[in-house]
Amino acid sequence: DAKTTQPPSMDCAEGRAANLPCNHSTISGNEYVYWYRQIHSQGPQYIIHGLKNNETNEMASLIITEDRKSSTLILPHATLRDTAVYYCIVNNAGNMLTFGGGTRLMVKP
Amino acid sequence: DSGVTQTPKHLITATGQRVTLRCSPRSGDLSVYWYQQSLDQGLQFLIQYYNGEERAKGNILERFSAQQFPDLHSELNLSSLELGDSALYFCASSREAQGWGGYTFGSGTRLTVV
């Protein structure tokens, strides 16, 4: 699987958009980008995934650059409950997802 | 409630002992995945079962074993426990073998080895 690079931590004001970047410059053509989050020792929660097109669901939007070397997860109106560790994962098999260090997002009032 | 049930929630045991962790997948899901999360290692993939058969293996120690039963629940057996096995153990499930649409995780079992 391609390696991903994420900032270790970010802050966001409540009600504002949270934009979480992920670099995956060695991604190959058949690898998907997945995002999960983990709220304080709870089980990780699937957020969204995509291959090359931008994706949106009820939780977030995923923007993948045209060259697919980076992506951004957007939480449009962050709330205090969005405080969590966010993991960007690149994988071509859908199983054996490898979780790295992630980004610790702190949403502040 | 994610639909994935893990029992017990907490377990405290002594070194050298053997424990069994249980996972019931979300209704309709055929794949079960086991992950270990310790403070210094992050989330590590251990093993995957799909419809009763082992599908993929990660960094699972030889002292650890798992199986998936006909009713699709899974058990992770940890033996000859060491202090370093203290961790959160998560189970996840997905409908297909490949988990393309994402996994659903349970709330975990916190194992403390003393």
PDB file of C-alpha atoms in Angstrom:
ATOM      1  CA  ASP A   1       0.000   0.000   0.000  1.00  0.00           C
ATOM      2  CA  ALA A   2       1.095   3.544  -0.686  1.00  0.00           C
ATOM      3  CA  LYS A   3       2.374   5.503   2.277  1.00  0.00           C
ATOM      4  CA  THR A   4       0.405   8.512   3.497  1.00  0.00           C
ATOM      5  CA  THR A   5       1.573  11.655   5.259  1.00  0.00           C
ATOM      6  CA  GLN A   6      -0.724  13.676   7.494  1.00  0.00           C
ATOM      7  CA  PRO A   7      -0.039  16.550   9.878  1.00  0.00           C
ATOM      8  CA  PRO A   8       0.030  15.223  13.431  1.00  0.00           C
ATOM      9  CA  SER A   9      -2.447  17.786  14.735  1.00  0.00           C
ATOM     10  CA  MET A  10      -4.800  20.570  13.683  1.00  0.00           C
ATOM     11  CA  ASP A  11      -7.191  22.946  15.356  1.00  0.00           C
ATOM     12  CA  CYS A  12     -10.506  24.164  14.012  1.00  0.00           C
ATOM     13  CA  ALA A  13     -13.078  26.603  15.364  1.00  0.00           C
ATOM     14  CA  GLU A  14     -16.520  25.206  16.014  1.00  0.00           C
ATOM     15  CA  GLY A  15     -18.868  25.899  13.125  1.00  0.00           C
ATOM     16  CA  ARG A  16     -16.077  26.411  10.643  1.00  0.00           C
ATOM     17  CA  ALA A  17     -14.992  23.995   7.958  1.00  0.00           C
ATOM     18  CA  ALA A  18     -12.212  21.587   8.903  1.00  0.00           C
ATOM     19  CA  ASN A  19      -9.903  20.760   6.015  1.00  0.00           C
ATOM     20  CA  LEU A  20      -7.654  17.782   6.709  1.00  0.00           C
ATOM     21  CA  PRO A  21      -4.895  17.188   4.165  1.00  0.00           C
ATOM     22  CA  CYS A  22      -3.261  13.911   3.208  1.00  0.00           C
ATOM     23  CA  ASN A  23      -0.302  13.346   0.957  1.00  0.00           C
ATOM     24  CA  HIS A  24      -0.055  10.052  -0.915  1.00  0.00           C
ATOM     25  CA  SER A  25       2.416  10.811  -3.677  1.00  0.00           C
ATOM     26  CA  THR A  26       3.211   7.148  -4.391  1.00  0.00           C
ATOM     27  CA  ILE A  27      -0.403   6.083  -4.894  1.00  0.00           C
ATOM     28  CA  SER A  28      -0.970   3.662  -7.742  1.00  0.00           C
ATOM     29  CA  GLY A  29      -3.832   3.631 -10.205  1.00  0.00           C
ATOM     30  CA  ASN A  30      -5.952   1.008  -8.503  1.00  0.00           C
ATOM     31  CA  GLU A  31      -5.606   2.319  -4.962  1.00  0.00           C
ATOM     32  CA  TYR A  32      -8.492   3.955  -3.189  1.00  0.00           C
ATOM     33  CA  VAL A  33      -8.255   6.703  -0.577  1.00  0.00           C
ATOM     34  CA  TYR A  34     -10.145   5.925   2.631  1.00  0.00           C
ATOM     35  CA  TRP A  35     -10.807   8.148   5.620  1.00  0.00           C
ATOM     36  CA  TYR A  36     -11.670   6.906   9.095  1.00  0.00           C
ATOM     37  CA  ARG A  37     -11.786   8.668  12.419  1.00  0.00           C
ATOM     38  CA  GLN A  38     -11.398   7.500  16.001  1.00  0.00           C
ATOM     39  CA  ILE A  39     -12.949   9.369  18.867  1.00  0.00           C
ATOM     40  CA  HIS A  40     -11.032   8.800  22.090  1.00  0.00           C
ATOM     41  CA  SER A  41     -10.420   5.021  22.179  1.00  0.00           C
ATOM     42  CA  GLN A  42     -13.759   4.188  20.583  1.00  0.00           C
ATOM     43  CA  GLY A  43     -13.753   1.941  17.550  1.00  0.00           C
ATOM     44  CA  PRO A  44     -12.689   3.711  14.361  1.00  0.00           C
ATOM     45  CA  GLN A  45     -15.532   5.020  12.239  1.00  0.00           C
ATOM     46  CA  TYR A  46     -15.584   4.891   8.443  1.00  0.00           C
ATOM     47  CA  ILE A  47     -16.133   8.322   6.906  1.00  0.00           C
ATOM     48  CA  ILE A  48     -15.700   8.192   3.150  1.00  0.00           C
ATOM     49  CA  HIS A  49     -13.604   6.777   0.338  1.00  0.00           C
ATOM     50  CA  GLY A  50     -12.851   7.560  -3.291  1.00  0.00           C
ATOM     51  CA  LEU A  51     -10.755   6.586  -6.288  1.00  0.00           C
ATOM     52  CA  LYS A  52     -10.374   9.699  -8.422  1.00  0.00           C
ATOM     53  CA  ASN A  53     -13.595  11.653  -8.360  1.00  0.00           C
ATOM     54  CA  ASN A  54     -14.581  13.908  -5.520  1.00  0.00           C
ATOM     55  CA  GLU A  55     -17.052  12.296  -3.161  1.00  0.00           C
ATOM     56  CA  THR A  56     -19.586  13.635  -0.690  1.00  0.00           C
ATOM     57  CA  ASN A  57     -21.770  11.972   1.890  1.00  0.00           C
ATOM     58  CA  GLU A  58     -23.670  13.066   4.952  1.00  0.00           C
ATOM     59  CA  MET A  59     -20.516  13.236   7.042  1.00  0.00           C
ATOM     60  CA  ALA A  60     -17.905  14.828   4.815  1.00  0.00           C
ATOM     61  CA  SER A  61     -16.509  15.614   1.386  1.00  0.00           C
ATOM     62  CA  LEU A  62     -13.391  14.108  -0.122  1.00  0.00           C
ATOM     63  CA  ILE A  63     -11.430  16.115  -2.640  1.00  0.00           C
ATOM     64  CA  ILE A  64      -8.760  14.190  -4.583  1.00  0.00           C
ATOM     65  CA  THR A  65      -6.321  16.130  -6.743  1.00  0.00           C
ATOM     66  CA  GLU A  66      -6.213  15.367 -10.446  1.00  0.00           C
ATOM     67  CA  ASP A  67      -2.833  13.650 -10.164  1.00  0.00           C
ATOM     68  CA  ARG A  68      -4.189  11.725  -7.126  1.00  0.00           C
ATOM     69  CA  LYS A  69      -1.079  12.509  -5.116  1.00  0.00           C
ATOM     70  CA  SER A  70      -2.984  14.240  -2.360  1.00  0.00           C
ATOM     71  CA  SER A  71      -6.470  14.575  -0.954  1.00  0.00           C
ATOM     72  CA  THR A  72      -8.410  16.689   1.509  1.00  0.00           C
ATOM     73  CA  LEU A  73     -11.185  15.621   3.823  1.00  0.00           C
ATOM     74  CA  ILE A  74     -13.626  18.428   4.492  1.00  0.00           C
ATOM     75  CA  LEU A  75     -15.961  18.538   7.480  1.00  0.00           C
ATOM     76  CA  PRO A  76     -18.183  21.453   6.406  1.00  0.00           C
ATOM     77  CA  HIS A  77     -19.344  22.652   9.838  1.00  0.00           C
ATOM     78  CA  ALA A  78     -17.166  21.156  12.537  1.00  0.00           C
ATOM     79  CA  THR A  79     -18.694  20.532  15.966  1.00  0.00           C
ATOM     80  CA  LEU A  80     -17.054  19.641  19.259  1.00  0.00           C
ATOM     81  CA  ARG A  81     -18.070  16.034  18.626  1.00  0.00           C
ATOM     82  CA  ASP A  82     -15.813  15.977  15.568  1.00  0.00           C
ATOM     83  CA  THR A  83     -12.752  16.132  17.839  1.00  0.00           C
ATOM     84  CA  ALA A  84     -10.957  12.895  16.955  1.00  0.00           C
ATOM     85  CA  VAL A  85      -7.965  11.327  15.251  1.00  0.00           C
ATOM     86  CA  TYR A  86      -8.518  11.218  11.491  1.00  0.00           C
ATOM     87  CA  TYR A  87      -6.789   8.532   9.456  1.00  0.00           C
ATOM     88  CA  CYS A  88      -6.102   8.720   5.729  1.00  0.00           C
ATOM     89  CA  ILE A  89      -5.460   5.268   4.248  1.00  0.00           C
ATOM     90  CA  VAL A  90      -4.552   4.237   0.729  1.00  0.00           C
ATOM     91  CA  ASN A  91      -5.385   0.670  -0.209  1.00  0.00           C
ATOM     92  CA  ASN A  92      -6.038  -1.407  -3.293  1.00  0.00           C
ATOM     93  CA  ALA A  93      -7.575  -4.474  -1.788  1.00  0.00           C
ATOM     94  CA  GLY A  94     -10.179  -3.081   0.574  1.00  0.00           C
ATOM     95  CA  ASN A  95      -8.914  -5.344   3.312  1.00  0.00           C
ATOM     96  CA  MET A  96      -5.848  -5.209   5.514  1.00  0.00           C
ATOM     97  CA  LEU A  97      -6.287  -1.464   5.904  1.00  0.00           C
ATOM     98  CA  THR A  98      -3.147  -0.020   7.462  1.00  0.00           C
ATOM     99  CA  PHE A  99      -3.710   2.816   9.915  1.00  0.00           C
ATOM    100  CA  GLY A 100      -0.873   5.282  10.370  1.00  0.00           C
ATOM    101  CA  GLY A 101      -0.522   8.030  12.937  1.00  0.00           C
ATOM    102  CA  GLY A 102      -3.394  10.150  11.638  1.00  0.00           C
ATOM    103  CA  THR A 103      -4.215  13.785  12.377  1.00  0.00           C
ATOM    104  CA  ARG A 104      -5.501  14.732  15.793  1.00  0.00           C
ATOM    105  CA  LEU A 105      -8.221  17.313  15.114  1.00  0.00           C
ATOM    106  CA  MET A 106      -9.218  19.516  18.006  1.00  0.00           C
ATOM    107  CA  VAL A 107     -12.416  21.487  17.485  1.00  0.00           C
ATOM    108  CA  LYS A 108     -12.521  24.469  19.810  1.00  0.00           C
ATOM    109  CA  PRO A 109     -15.517  26.537  20.927  1.00  0.00           C
TER     110      PRO A 109
ATOM    111  CA  ASP B   1     -24.431   1.232  18.443  1.00  0.00           C
ATOM    112  CA  SER B   2     -22.489   0.203  15.339  1.00  0.00           C
ATOM    113  CA  GLY B   3     -24.060  -3.250  15.130  1.00  0.00           C
ATOM    114  CA  VAL B   4     -20.742  -4.987  15.791  1.00  0.00           C
ATOM    115  CA  THR B   5     -20.735  -6.508  19.273  1.00  0.00           C
ATOM    116  CA  GLN B   6     -17.576  -7.273  21.181  1.00  0.00           C
ATOM    117  CA  THR B   7     -17.388  -9.031  24.525  1.00  0.00           C
ATOM    118  CA  PRO B   8     -16.106  -8.616  27.102  1.00  0.00           C
ATOM    119  CA  LYS B   9     -15.528  -4.862  27.208  1.00  0.00           C
ATOM    120  CA  HIS B  10     -12.764  -5.157  29.764  1.00  0.00           C
ATOM    121  CA  LEU B  11     -10.530  -8.040  30.736  1.00  0.00           C
ATOM    122  CA  ILE B  12      -7.777  -8.197  33.332  1.00  0.00           C
ATOM    123  CA  THR B  13      -5.636 -11.290  33.467  1.00  0.00           C
ATOM    124  CA  ALA B  14      -2.195 -12.455  34.557  1.00  0.00           C
ATOM    125  CA  THR B  15       0.853 -13.156  32.462  1.00  0.00           C
ATOM    126  CA  GLY B  16       0.943 -16.649  31.030  1.00  0.00           C
ATOM    127  CA  GLN B  17      -2.819 -16.968  30.907  1.00  0.00           C
ATOM    128  CA  ARG B  18      -5.104 -17.506  27.916  1.00  0.00           C
ATOM    129  CA  VAL B  19      -8.144 -15.419  27.007  1.00  0.00           C
ATOM    130  CA  THR B  20     -10.812 -15.458  24.320  1.00  0.00           C
ATOM    131  CA  LEU B  21     -12.314 -12.342  22.825  1.00  0.00           C
ATOM    132  CA  ARG B  22     -15.614 -12.587  21.014  1.00  0.00           C
ATOM    133  CA  CYS B  23     -17.050 -10.601  18.127  1.00  0.00           C
ATOM    134  CA  SER B  24     -20.475 -10.705  16.498  1.00  0.00           C
ATOM    135  CA  PRO B  25     -20.485  -8.934  13.129  1.00  0.00           C
ATOM    136  CA  ARG B  26     -23.190  -6.589  11.890  1.00  0.00           C
ATOM    137  CA  SER B  27     -26.185  -8.447  10.503  1.00  0.00           C
ATOM    138  CA  GLY B  28     -25.514  -9.504   6.907  1.00  0.00           C
ATOM    139  CA  ASP B  29     -21.751  -8.968   7.081  1.00  0.00           C
ATOM    140  CA  LEU B  30     -19.617 -11.962   6.132  1.00  0.00           C
ATOM    141  CA  SER B  31     -16.137 -10.565   6.809  1.00  0.00           C
ATOM    142  CA  VAL B  32     -14.622 -10.090  10.232  1.00  0.00           C
ATOM    143  CA  TYR B  33     -11.350  -8.268  10.863  1.00  0.00           C
ATOM    144  CA  TRP B  34      -9.318  -8.127  14.063  1.00  0.00           C
ATOM    145  CA  TYR B  35      -7.105  -5.191  14.995  1.00  0.00           C
ATOM    146  CA  GLN B  36      -4.852  -4.519  17.970  1.00  0.00           C
ATOM    147  CA  GLN B  37      -4.253  -1.003  19.240  1.00  0.00           C
ATOM    148  CA  SER B  38      -1.512  -0.418  21.782  1.00  0.00           C
ATOM    149  CA  LEU B  39      -0.124   2.923  22.899  1.00  0.00           C
ATOM    150  CA  ASP B  40       3.167   2.577  21.054  1.00  0.00           C
ATOM    151  CA  GLN B  41       2.033   0.672  17.947  1.00  0.00           C
ATOM    152  CA  GLY B  42      -1.173   2.291  16.793  1.00  0.00           C
ATOM    153  CA  LEU B  43      -3.824   0.209  15.049  1.00  0.00           C
ATOM    154  CA  GLN B  44      -2.344  -3.023  13.743  1.00  0.00           C
ATOM    155  CA  PHE B  45      -4.229  -5.416  11.465  1.00  0.00           C
ATOM    156  CA  LEU B  46      -4.139  -8.958  12.801  1.00  0.00           C
ATOM    157  CA  ILE B  47      -6.340 -11.208  10.697  1.00  0.00           C
ATOM    158  CA  GLN B  48      -9.452 -11.361   8.500  1.00  0.00           C
ATOM    159  CA  TYR B  49     -12.029 -14.081   8.062  1.00  0.00           C
ATOM    160  CA  TYR B  50     -14.622 -14.239   5.324  1.00  0.00           C
ATOM    161  CA  ASN B  51     -17.555 -16.627   5.594  1.00  0.00           C
ATOM    162  CA  GLY B  52     -15.641 -18.962   7.875  1.00  0.00           C
ATOM    163  CA  GLU B  53     -12.358 -19.008   5.999  1.00  0.00           C
ATOM    164  CA  GLU B  54      -9.156 -17.131   6.760  1.00  0.00           C
ATOM    165  CA  ARG B  55      -8.803 -14.441   4.114  1.00  0.00           C
ATOM    166  CA  ALA B  56      -5.848 -12.280   5.071  1.00  0.00           C
ATOM    167  CA  LYS B  57      -3.198 -12.278   7.748  1.00  0.00           C
ATOM    168  CA  GLY B  58      -1.288  -9.373   9.194  1.00  0.00           C
ATOM    169  CA  ASN B  59       1.190  -9.141  12.035  1.00  0.00           C
ATOM    170  CA  ILE B  60      -0.487 -11.736  14.193  1.00  0.00           C
ATOM    171  CA  LEU B  61       1.738 -13.505  16.716  1.00  0.00           C
ATOM    172  CA  GLU B  62       1.898 -17.292  16.761  1.00  0.00           C
ATOM    173  CA  ARG B  63       0.500 -17.175  20.315  1.00  0.00           C
ATOM    174  CA  PHE B  64      -2.658 -15.651  18.875  1.00  0.00           C
ATOM    175  CA  SER B  65      -5.256 -17.480  16.815  1.00  0.00           C
ATOM    176  CA  ALA B  66      -8.724 -16.778  15.534  1.00  0.00           C
ATOM    177  CA  GLN B  67     -11.645 -18.490  13.919  1.00  0.00           C
ATOM    178  CA  GLN B  68     -15.025 -17.639  12.463  1.00  0.00           C
ATOM    179  CA  PHE B  69     -17.934 -19.924  13.212  1.00  0.00           C
ATOM    180  CA  PRO B  70     -20.882 -20.961  10.992  1.00  0.00           C
ATOM    181  CA  ASP B  71     -23.061 -18.306  12.593  1.00  0.00           C
ATOM    182  CA  LEU B  72     -20.330 -15.819  11.516  1.00  0.00           C
ATOM    183  CA  HIS B  73     -19.276 -14.748  14.977  1.00  0.00           C
ATOM    184  CA  SER B  74     -15.539 -14.775  15.508  1.00  0.00           C
ATOM    185  CA  GLU B  75     -13.239 -15.445  18.422  1.00  0.00           C
ATOM    186  CA  LEU B  76      -9.682 -14.251  18.942  1.00  0.00           C
ATOM    187  CA  ASN B  77      -7.666 -16.461  21.260  1.00  0.00           C
ATOM    188  CA  LEU B  78      -4.611 -15.018  22.978  1.00  0.00           C
ATOM    189  CA  SER B  79      -2.365 -17.412  24.873  1.00  0.00           C
ATOM    190  CA  SER B  80       0.803 -17.262  26.986  1.00  0.00           C
ATOM    191  CA  LEU B  81      -0.038 -13.640  27.599  1.00  0.00           C
ATOM    192  CA  GLU B  82       2.714 -11.117  28.146  1.00  0.00           C
ATOM    193  CA  LEU B  83       2.600  -7.607  29.584  1.00  0.00           C
ATOM    194  CA  GLY B  84       3.077  -6.241  26.082  1.00  0.00           C
ATOM    195  CA  ASP B  85      -0.183  -7.798  24.929  1.00  0.00           C
ATOM    196  CA  SER B  86      -2.088  -5.223  26.954  1.00  0.00           C
ATOM    197  CA  ALA B  87      -4.035  -3.283  24.356  1.00  0.00           C
ATOM    198  CA  LEU B  88      -7.404  -2.481  22.881  1.00  0.00           C
ATOM    199  CA  TYR B  89      -8.586  -5.214  20.539  1.00  0.00           C
ATOM    200  CA  PHE B  90     -11.078  -4.165  17.900  1.00  0.00           C
ATOM    201  CA  CYS B  91     -13.219  -6.271  15.666  1.00  0.00           C
ATOM    202  CA  ALA B  92     -14.691  -4.897  12.447  1.00  0.00           C
ATOM    203  CA  SER B  93     -17.013  -6.336   9.848  1.00  0.00           C
ATOM    204  CA  SER B  94     -17.954  -5.749   6.227  1.00  0.00           C
ATOM    205  CA  ARG B  95     -20.395  -7.268   3.791  1.00  0.00           C
ATOM    206  CA  GLU B  96     -17.898  -8.385   1.181  1.00  0.00           C
ATOM    207  CA  ALA B  97     -14.509 -10.047   1.302  1.00  0.00           C
ATOM    208  CA  GLN B  98     -12.777  -6.886   0.148  1.00  0.00           C
ATOM    209  CA  GLY B  99     -14.462  -4.383   2.429  1.00  0.00           C
ATOM    210  CA  TRP B 100     -14.604  -1.788  -0.340  1.00  0.00           C
ATOM    211  CA  GLY B 101     -17.381   0.175   1.259  1.00  0.00           C
ATOM    212  CA  GLY B 102     -15.572   0.494   4.542  1.00  0.00           C
ATOM    213  CA  TYR B 103     -15.573  -1.455   7.747  1.00  0.00           C
ATOM    214  CA  THR B 104     -17.843  -1.126  10.751  1.00  0.00           C
ATOM    215  CA  PHE B 105     -15.899  -1.370  13.981  1.00  0.00           C
ATOM    216  CA  GLY B 106     -17.047  -2.545  17.363  1.00  0.00           C
ATOM    217  CA  SER B 107     -16.296  -0.678  20.571  1.00  0.00           C
ATOM    218  CA  GLY B 108     -13.391  -2.940  21.462  1.00  0.00           C
ATOM    219  CA  THR B 109     -12.141  -5.113  24.297  1.00  0.00           C
ATOM    220  CA  ARG B 110      -9.594  -3.547  26.605  1.00  0.00           C
ATOM    221  CA  LEU B 111      -7.156  -6.239  27.723  1.00  0.00           C
ATOM    222  CA  THR B 112      -4.874  -5.592  30.667  1.00  0.00           C
ATOM    223  CA  VAL B 113      -2.198  -8.163  31.437  1.00  0.00           C
ATOM    224  CA  VAL B 114      -0.717  -7.852  34.934  1.00  0.00           C
TER     225      VAL B 114
END
